[in-house]
XYZ file of N, CA, C and O in Angstrom:
712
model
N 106.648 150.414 123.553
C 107.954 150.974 123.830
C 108.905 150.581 122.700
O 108.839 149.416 122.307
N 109.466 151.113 122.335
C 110.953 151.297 121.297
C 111.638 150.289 121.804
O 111.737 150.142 123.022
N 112.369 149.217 120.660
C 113.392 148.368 120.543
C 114.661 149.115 120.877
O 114.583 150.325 121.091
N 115.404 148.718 120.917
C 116.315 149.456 121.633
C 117.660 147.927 120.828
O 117.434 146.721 120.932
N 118.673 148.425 120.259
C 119.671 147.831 119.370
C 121.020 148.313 119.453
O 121.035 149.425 118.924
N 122.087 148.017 119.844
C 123.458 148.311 119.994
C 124.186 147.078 120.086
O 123.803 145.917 120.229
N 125.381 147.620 119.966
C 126.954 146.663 120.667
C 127.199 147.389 121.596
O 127.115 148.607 121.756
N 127.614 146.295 122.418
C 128.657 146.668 123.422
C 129.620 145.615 123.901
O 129.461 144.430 123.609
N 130.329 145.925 124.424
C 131.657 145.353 124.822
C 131.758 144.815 126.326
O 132.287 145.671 127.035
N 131.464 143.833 126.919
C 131.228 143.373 128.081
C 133.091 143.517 128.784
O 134.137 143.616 128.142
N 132.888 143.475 130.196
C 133.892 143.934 130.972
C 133.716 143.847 132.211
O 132.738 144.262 132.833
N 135.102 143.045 132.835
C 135.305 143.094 134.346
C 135.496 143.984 135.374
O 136.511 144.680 135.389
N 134.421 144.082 136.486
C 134.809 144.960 137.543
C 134.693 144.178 139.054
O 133.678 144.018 139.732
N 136.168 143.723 139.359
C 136.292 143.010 140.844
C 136.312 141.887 140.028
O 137.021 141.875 139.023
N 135.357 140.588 140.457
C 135.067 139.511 140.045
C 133.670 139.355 138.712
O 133.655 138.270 138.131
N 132.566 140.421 138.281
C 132.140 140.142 138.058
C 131.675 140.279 136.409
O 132.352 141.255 136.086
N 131.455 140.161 136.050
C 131.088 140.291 134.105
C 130.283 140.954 133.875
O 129.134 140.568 134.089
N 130.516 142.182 133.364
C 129.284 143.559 133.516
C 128.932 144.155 131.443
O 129.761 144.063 130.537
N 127.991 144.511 131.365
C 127.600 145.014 130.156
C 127.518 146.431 130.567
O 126.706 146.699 131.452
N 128.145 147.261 130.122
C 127.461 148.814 130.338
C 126.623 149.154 128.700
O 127.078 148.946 127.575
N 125.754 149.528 128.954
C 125.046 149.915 127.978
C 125.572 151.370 127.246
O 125.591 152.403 127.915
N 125.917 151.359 126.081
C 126.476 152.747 125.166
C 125.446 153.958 125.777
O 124.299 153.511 125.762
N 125.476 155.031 126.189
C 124.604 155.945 126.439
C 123.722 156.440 125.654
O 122.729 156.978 126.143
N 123.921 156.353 124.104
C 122.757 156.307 123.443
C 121.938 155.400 123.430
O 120.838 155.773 123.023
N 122.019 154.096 123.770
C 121.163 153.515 123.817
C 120.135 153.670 125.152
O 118.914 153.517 125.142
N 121.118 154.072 126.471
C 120.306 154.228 127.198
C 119.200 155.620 127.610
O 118.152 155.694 128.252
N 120.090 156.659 126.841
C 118.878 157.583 126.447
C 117.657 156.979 126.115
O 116.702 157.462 126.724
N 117.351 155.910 125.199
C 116.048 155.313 125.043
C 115.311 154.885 126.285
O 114.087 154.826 126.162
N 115.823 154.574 127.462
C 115.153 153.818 128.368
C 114.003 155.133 128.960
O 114.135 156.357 128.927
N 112.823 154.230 129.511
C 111.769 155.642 130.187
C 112.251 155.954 131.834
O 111.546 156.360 132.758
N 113.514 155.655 131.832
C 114.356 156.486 133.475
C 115.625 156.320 133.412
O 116.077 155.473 132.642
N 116.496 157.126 134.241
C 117.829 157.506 134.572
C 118.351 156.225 135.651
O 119.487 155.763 135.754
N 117.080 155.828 136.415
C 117.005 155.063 137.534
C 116.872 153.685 136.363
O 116.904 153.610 135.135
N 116.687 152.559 137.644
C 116.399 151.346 137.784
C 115.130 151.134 136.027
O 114.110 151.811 135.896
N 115.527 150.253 135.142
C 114.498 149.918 134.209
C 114.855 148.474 134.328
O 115.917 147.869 134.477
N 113.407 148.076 134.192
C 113.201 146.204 133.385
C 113.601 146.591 131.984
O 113.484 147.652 131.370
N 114.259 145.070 131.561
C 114.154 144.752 129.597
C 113.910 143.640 129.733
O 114.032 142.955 130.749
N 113.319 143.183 128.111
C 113.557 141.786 128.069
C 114.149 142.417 126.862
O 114.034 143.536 126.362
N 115.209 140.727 126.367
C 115.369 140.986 125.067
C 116.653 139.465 124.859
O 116.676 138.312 125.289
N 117.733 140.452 123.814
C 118.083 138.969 123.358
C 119.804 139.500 123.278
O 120.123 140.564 122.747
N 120.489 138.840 123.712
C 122.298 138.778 123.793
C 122.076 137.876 122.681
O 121.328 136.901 122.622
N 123.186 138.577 121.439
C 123.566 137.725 120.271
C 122.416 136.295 120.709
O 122.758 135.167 121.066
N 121.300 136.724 120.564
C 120.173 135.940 119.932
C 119.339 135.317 121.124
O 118.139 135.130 120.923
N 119.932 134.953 122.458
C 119.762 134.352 123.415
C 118.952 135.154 124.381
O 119.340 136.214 124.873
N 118.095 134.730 124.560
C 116.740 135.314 125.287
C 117.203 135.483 126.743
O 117.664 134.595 127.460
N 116.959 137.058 127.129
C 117.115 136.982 129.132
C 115.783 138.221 129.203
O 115.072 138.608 128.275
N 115.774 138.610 130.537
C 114.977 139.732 131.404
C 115.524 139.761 132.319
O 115.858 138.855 133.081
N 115.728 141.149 132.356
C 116.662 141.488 133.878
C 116.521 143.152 133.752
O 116.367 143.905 132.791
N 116.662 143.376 135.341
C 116.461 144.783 135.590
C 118.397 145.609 135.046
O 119.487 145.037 135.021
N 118.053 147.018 134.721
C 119.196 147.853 134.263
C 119.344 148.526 135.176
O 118.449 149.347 135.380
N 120.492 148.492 136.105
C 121.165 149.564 137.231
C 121.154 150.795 136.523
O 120.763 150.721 135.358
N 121.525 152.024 136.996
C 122.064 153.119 136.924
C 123.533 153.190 137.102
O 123.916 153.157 138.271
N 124.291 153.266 136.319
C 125.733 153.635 136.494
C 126.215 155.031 136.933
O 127.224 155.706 136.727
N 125.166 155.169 137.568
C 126.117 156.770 138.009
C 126.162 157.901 137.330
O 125.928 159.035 137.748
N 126.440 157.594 136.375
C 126.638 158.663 135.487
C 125.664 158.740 133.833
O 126.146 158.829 132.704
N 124.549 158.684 134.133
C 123.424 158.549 132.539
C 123.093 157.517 132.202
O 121.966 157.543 131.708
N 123.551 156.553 132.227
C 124.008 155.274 131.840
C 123.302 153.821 132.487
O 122.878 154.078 133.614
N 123.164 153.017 132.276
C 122.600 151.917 132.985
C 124.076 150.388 132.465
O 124.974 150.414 131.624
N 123.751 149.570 133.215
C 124.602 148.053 133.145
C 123.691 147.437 133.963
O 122.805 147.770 134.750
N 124.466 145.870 133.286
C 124.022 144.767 134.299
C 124.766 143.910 134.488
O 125.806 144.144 133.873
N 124.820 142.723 135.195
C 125.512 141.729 135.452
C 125.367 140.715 135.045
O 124.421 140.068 135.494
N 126.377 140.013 133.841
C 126.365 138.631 133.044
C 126.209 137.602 134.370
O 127.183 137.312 135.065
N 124.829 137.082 134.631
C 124.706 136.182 135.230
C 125.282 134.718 134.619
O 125.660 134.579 133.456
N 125.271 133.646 135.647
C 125.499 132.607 135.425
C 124.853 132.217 134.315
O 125.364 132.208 133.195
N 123.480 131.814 134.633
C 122.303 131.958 133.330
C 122.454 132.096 132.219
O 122.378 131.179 131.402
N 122.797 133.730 131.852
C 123.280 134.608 130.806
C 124.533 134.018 130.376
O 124.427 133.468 129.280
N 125.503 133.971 130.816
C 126.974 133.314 130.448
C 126.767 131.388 129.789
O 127.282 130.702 128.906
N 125.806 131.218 130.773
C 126.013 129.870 130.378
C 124.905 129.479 128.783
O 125.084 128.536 128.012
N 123.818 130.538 128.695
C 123.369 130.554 127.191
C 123.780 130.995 126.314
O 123.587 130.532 125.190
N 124.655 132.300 126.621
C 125.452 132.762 125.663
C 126.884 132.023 125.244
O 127.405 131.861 124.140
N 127.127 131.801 126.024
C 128.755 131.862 126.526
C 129.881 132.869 126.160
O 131.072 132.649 125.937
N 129.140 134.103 126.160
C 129.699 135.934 126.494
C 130.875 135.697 127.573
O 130.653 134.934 128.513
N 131.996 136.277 127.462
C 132.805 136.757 128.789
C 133.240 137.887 128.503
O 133.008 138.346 127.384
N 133.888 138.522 129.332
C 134.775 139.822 129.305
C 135.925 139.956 128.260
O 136.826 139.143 128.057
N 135.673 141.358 127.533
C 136.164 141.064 126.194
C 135.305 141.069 125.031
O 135.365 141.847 124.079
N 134.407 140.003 125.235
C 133.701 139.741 124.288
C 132.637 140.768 123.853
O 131.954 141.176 124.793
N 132.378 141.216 122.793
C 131.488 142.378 122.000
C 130.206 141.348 121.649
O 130.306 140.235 121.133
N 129.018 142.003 122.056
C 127.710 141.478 121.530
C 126.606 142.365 120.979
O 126.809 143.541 120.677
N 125.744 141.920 120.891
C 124.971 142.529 119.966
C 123.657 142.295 121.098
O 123.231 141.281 121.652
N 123.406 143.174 121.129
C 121.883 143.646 122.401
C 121.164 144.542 122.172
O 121.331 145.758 122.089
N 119.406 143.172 121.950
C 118.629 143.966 121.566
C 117.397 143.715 122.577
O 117.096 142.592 122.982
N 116.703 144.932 122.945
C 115.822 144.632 124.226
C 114.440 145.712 123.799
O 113.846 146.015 122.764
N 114.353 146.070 125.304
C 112.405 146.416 124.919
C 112.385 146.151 126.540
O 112.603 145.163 127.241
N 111.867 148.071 126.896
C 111.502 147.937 128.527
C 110.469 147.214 128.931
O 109.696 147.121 127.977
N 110.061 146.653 129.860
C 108.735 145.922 129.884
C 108.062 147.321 131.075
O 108.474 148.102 131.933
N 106.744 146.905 130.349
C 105.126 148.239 131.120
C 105.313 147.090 132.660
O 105.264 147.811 133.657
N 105.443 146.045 132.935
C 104.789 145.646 133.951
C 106.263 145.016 134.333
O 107.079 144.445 133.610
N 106.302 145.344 135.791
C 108.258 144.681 136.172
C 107.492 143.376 137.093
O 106.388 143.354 137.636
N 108.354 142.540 137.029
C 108.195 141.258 137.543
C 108.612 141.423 139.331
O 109.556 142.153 139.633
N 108.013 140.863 140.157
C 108.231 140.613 141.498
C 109.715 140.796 141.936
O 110.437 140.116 141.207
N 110.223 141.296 142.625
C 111.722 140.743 143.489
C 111.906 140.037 144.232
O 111.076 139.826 145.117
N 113.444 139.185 144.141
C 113.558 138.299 145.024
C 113.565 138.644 146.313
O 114.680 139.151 146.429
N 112.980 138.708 147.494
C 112.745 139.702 148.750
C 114.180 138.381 149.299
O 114.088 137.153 149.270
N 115.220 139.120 149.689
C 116.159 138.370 150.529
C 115.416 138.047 151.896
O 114.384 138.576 152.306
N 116.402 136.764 152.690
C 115.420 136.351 153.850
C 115.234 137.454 155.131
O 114.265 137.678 155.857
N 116.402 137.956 155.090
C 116.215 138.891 156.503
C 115.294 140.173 155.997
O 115.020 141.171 156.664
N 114.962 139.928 154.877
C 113.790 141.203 154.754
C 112.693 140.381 154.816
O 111.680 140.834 155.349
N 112.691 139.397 154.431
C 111.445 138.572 154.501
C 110.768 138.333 156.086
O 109.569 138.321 156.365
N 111.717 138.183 156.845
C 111.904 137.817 158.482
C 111.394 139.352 158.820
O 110.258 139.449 159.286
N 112.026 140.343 158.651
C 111.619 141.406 159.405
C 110.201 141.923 158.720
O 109.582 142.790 159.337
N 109.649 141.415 157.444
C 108.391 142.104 157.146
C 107.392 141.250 158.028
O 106.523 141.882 158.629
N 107.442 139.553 158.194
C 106.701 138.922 158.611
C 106.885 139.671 160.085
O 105.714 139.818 160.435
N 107.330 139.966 160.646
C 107.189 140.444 162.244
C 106.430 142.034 162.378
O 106.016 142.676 163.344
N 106.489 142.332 160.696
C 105.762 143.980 161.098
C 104.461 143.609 160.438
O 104.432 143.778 159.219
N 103.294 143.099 161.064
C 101.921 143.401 159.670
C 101.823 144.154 158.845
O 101.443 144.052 157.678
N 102.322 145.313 159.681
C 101.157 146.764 159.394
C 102.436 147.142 158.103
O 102.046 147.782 157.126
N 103.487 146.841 158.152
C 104.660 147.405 157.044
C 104.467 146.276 156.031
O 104.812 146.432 154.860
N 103.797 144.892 156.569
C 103.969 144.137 155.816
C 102.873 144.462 154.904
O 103.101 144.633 153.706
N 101.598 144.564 155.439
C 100.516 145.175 154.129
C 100.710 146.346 153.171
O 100.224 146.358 152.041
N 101.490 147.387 153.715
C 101.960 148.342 153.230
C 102.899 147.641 151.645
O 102.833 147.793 150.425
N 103.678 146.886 152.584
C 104.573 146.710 151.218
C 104.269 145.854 150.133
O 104.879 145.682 149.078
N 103.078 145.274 150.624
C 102.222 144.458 149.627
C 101.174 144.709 148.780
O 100.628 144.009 147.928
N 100.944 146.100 149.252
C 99.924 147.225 148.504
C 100.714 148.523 147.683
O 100.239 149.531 147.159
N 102.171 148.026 147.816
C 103.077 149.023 146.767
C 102.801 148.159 145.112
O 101.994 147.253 144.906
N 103.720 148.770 144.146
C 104.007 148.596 143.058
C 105.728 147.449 143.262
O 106.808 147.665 143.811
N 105.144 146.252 142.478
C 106.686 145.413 142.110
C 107.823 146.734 142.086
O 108.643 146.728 143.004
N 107.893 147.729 141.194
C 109.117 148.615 141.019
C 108.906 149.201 142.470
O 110.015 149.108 142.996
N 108.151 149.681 143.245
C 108.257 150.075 144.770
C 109.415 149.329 145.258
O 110.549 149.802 145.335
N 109.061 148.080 145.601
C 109.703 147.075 146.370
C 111.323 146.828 145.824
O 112.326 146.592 146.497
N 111.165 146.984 144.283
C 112.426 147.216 143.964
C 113.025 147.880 144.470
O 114.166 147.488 144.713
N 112.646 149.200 144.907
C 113.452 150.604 145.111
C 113.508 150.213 146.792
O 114.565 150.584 147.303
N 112.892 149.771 147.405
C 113.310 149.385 148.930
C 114.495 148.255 148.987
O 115.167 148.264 150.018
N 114.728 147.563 148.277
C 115.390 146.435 148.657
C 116.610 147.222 147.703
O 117.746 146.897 148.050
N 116.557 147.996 146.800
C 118.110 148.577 146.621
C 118.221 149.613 147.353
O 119.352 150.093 147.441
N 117.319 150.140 147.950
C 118.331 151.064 148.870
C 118.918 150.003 150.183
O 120.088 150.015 150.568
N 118.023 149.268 150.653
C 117.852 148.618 151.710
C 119.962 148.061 151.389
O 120.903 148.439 152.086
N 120.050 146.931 149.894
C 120.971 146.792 149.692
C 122.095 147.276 149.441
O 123.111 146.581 149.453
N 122.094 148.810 149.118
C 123.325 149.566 148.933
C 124.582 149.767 149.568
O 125.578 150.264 149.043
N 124.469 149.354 150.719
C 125.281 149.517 151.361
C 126.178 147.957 152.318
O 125.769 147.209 153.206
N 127.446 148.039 151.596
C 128.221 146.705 151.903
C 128.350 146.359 153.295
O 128.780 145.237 153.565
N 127.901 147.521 154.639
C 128.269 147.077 155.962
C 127.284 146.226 155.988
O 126.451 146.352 155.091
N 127.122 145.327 156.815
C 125.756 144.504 157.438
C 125.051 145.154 158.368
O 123.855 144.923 158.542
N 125.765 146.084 159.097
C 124.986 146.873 160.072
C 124.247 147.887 159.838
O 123.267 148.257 160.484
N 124.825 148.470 158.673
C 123.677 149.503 158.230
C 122.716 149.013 157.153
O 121.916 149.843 156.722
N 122.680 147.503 156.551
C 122.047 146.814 156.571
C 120.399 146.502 156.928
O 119.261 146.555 156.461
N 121.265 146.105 158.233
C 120.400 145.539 159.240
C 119.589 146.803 159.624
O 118.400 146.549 159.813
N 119.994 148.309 159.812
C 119.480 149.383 160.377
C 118.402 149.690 159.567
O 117.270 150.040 159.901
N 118.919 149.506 158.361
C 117.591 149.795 156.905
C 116.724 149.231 156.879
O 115.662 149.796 156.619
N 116.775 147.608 157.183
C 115.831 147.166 157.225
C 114.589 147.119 158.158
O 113.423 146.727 158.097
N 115.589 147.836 159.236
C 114.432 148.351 160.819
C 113.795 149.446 160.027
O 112.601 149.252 159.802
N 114.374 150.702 159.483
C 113.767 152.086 159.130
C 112.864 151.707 158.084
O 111.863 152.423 158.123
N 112.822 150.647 156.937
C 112.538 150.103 155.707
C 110.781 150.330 156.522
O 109.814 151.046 156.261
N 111.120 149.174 157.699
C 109.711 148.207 157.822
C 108.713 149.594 159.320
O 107.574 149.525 159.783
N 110.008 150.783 159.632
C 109.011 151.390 160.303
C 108.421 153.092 159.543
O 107.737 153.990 160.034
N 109.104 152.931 158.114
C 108.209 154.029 157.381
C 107.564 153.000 156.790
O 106.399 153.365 156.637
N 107.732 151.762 156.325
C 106.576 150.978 155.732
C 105.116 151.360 156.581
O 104.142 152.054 156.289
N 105.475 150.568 157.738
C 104.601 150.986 159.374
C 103.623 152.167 159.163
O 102.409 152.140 159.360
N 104.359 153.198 158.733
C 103.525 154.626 158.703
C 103.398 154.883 157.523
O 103.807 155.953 157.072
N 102.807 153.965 156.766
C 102.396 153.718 155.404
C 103.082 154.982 154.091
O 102.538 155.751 153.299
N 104.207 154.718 154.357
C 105.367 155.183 153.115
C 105.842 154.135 152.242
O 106.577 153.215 152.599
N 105.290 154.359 150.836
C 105.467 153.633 150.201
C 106.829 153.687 149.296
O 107.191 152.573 148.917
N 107.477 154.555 148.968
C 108.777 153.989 148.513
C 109.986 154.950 149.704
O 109.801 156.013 150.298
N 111.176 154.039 149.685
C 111.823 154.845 150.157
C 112.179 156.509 150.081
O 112.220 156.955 148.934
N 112.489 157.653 151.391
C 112.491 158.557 150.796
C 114.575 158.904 150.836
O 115.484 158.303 151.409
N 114.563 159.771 150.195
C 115.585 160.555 149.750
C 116.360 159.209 149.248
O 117.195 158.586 149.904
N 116.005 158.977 148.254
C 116.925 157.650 147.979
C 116.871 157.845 145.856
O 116.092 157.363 145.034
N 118.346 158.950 145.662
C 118.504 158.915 144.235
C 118.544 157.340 143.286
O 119.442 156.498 143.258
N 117.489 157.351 142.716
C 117.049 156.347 142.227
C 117.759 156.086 140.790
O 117.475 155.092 140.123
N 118.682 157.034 140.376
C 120.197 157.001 139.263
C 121.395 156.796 139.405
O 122.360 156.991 138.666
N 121.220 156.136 141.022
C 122.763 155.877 141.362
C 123.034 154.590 141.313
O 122.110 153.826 141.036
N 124.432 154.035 141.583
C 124.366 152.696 141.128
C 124.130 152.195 142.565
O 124.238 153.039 143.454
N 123.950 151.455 142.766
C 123.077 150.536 144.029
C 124.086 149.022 144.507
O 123.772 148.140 145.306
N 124.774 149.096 144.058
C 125.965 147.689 143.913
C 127.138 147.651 144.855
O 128.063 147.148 144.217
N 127.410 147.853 145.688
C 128.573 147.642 146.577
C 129.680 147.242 146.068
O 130.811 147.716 146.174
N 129.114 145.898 145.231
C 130.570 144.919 144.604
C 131.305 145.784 143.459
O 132.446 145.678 143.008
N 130.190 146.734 143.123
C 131.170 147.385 142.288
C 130.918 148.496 141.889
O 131.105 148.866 140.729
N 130.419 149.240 142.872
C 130.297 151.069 142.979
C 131.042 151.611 144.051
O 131.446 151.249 145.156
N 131.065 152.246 143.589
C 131.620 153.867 145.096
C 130.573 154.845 144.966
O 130.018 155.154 143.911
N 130.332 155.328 146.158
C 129.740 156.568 145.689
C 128.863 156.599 144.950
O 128.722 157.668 144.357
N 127.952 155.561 144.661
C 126.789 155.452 143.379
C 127.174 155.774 142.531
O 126.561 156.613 141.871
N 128.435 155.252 142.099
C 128.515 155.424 140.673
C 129.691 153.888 140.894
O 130.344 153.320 141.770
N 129.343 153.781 139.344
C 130.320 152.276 138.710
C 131.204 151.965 138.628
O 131.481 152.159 137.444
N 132.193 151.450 139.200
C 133.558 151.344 138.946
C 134.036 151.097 137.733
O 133.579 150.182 137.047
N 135.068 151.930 137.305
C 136.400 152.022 135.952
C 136.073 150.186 135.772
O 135.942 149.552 136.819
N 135.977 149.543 134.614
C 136.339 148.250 134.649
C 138.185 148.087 134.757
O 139.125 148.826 134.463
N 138.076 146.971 135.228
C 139.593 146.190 135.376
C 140.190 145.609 134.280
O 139.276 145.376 133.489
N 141.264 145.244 133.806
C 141.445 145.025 132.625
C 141.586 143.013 132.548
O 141.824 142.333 133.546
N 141.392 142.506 131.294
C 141.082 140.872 131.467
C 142.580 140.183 132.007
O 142.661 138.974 132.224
């Protein structure tokens, strides 16, 4: 896969420290949806999955991690160079998905006989949505099409942004100014 090389200009939306990726660069990625990179912030090594911004585009979120090797904030212009990875790494399965797979077998083998990016795509739709109750409802529907051996979620646009803290409407919020 193609290196992939730009600036961009990191920026606040709500509380959090976001990179949007220039759209030419993300033309390079192999989806509109959800991609892995690894690569390097002004030199400093991370891997992390690329949202969909809604609109062509992908971002991510300057983790703690990320901030504290770089020491990048909002404002600050960097230099980002990455490379999709062929094989995506496991997700962190939050506990109440963890709780409701252990109580379903039959969804639980299912979801253990998907693809890592599968499970991705269940736990962001599962997460998209800021109520807890519809939440909680997803994670019933999650584990009873798991049940009837459906492996990724259906009708679930996989180019939208997936973030509550800082989408509407699957798409990215305007950043805020510093």
């Amino acid at each position: 896969m193609p290196t992939i090389r730009c600036k961009a200009q990191l920026f606040k939306i709500n509380s959090w420290t976001i990179l949007r990726l220039p759209k030419s660069a993300s033309a390079k990625l192999p989806s509109r949806g959800m991609a892995m990179v690894t690569g390097t912030i002004n030199g400093s090594h991370f891997q992390i999955p690329l949202e969909p911004d809604g609109k062509g585009s992908h971002w991510f979120r300057i983790t703690p991690a990320i901030h504290k090797a770089t020491g990048v904030d909002a404002g600050d212009a960097v230099m980002l160079v990455m490379e999709p990875m062929k094989e995506w790494p496991e997700p962190t399965v939050p506990f109440d998905v963890k709780k409701a797979l252990a109580a379903a077998p039959k969804a639980h083998d299912v979801w253990m006989d998907t693809t890592p990016m599968a499970r991705w795509d269940w736990l962001r739709w599962i997460g998209s949505s800021a109520n807890p109750q519809t939440r909680t409802k997803r994670i019933g529907v999650a584990c009873s099409k798991l049940r009837s051996g459906m492996r990724r979620p259906c009708c679930f646009n996989r180019s939208m942004c997936c973030e509550p803290a800082v989408s509407k409407n699957g798409v990215l919020l305007e950043p805020t100014q510093k």
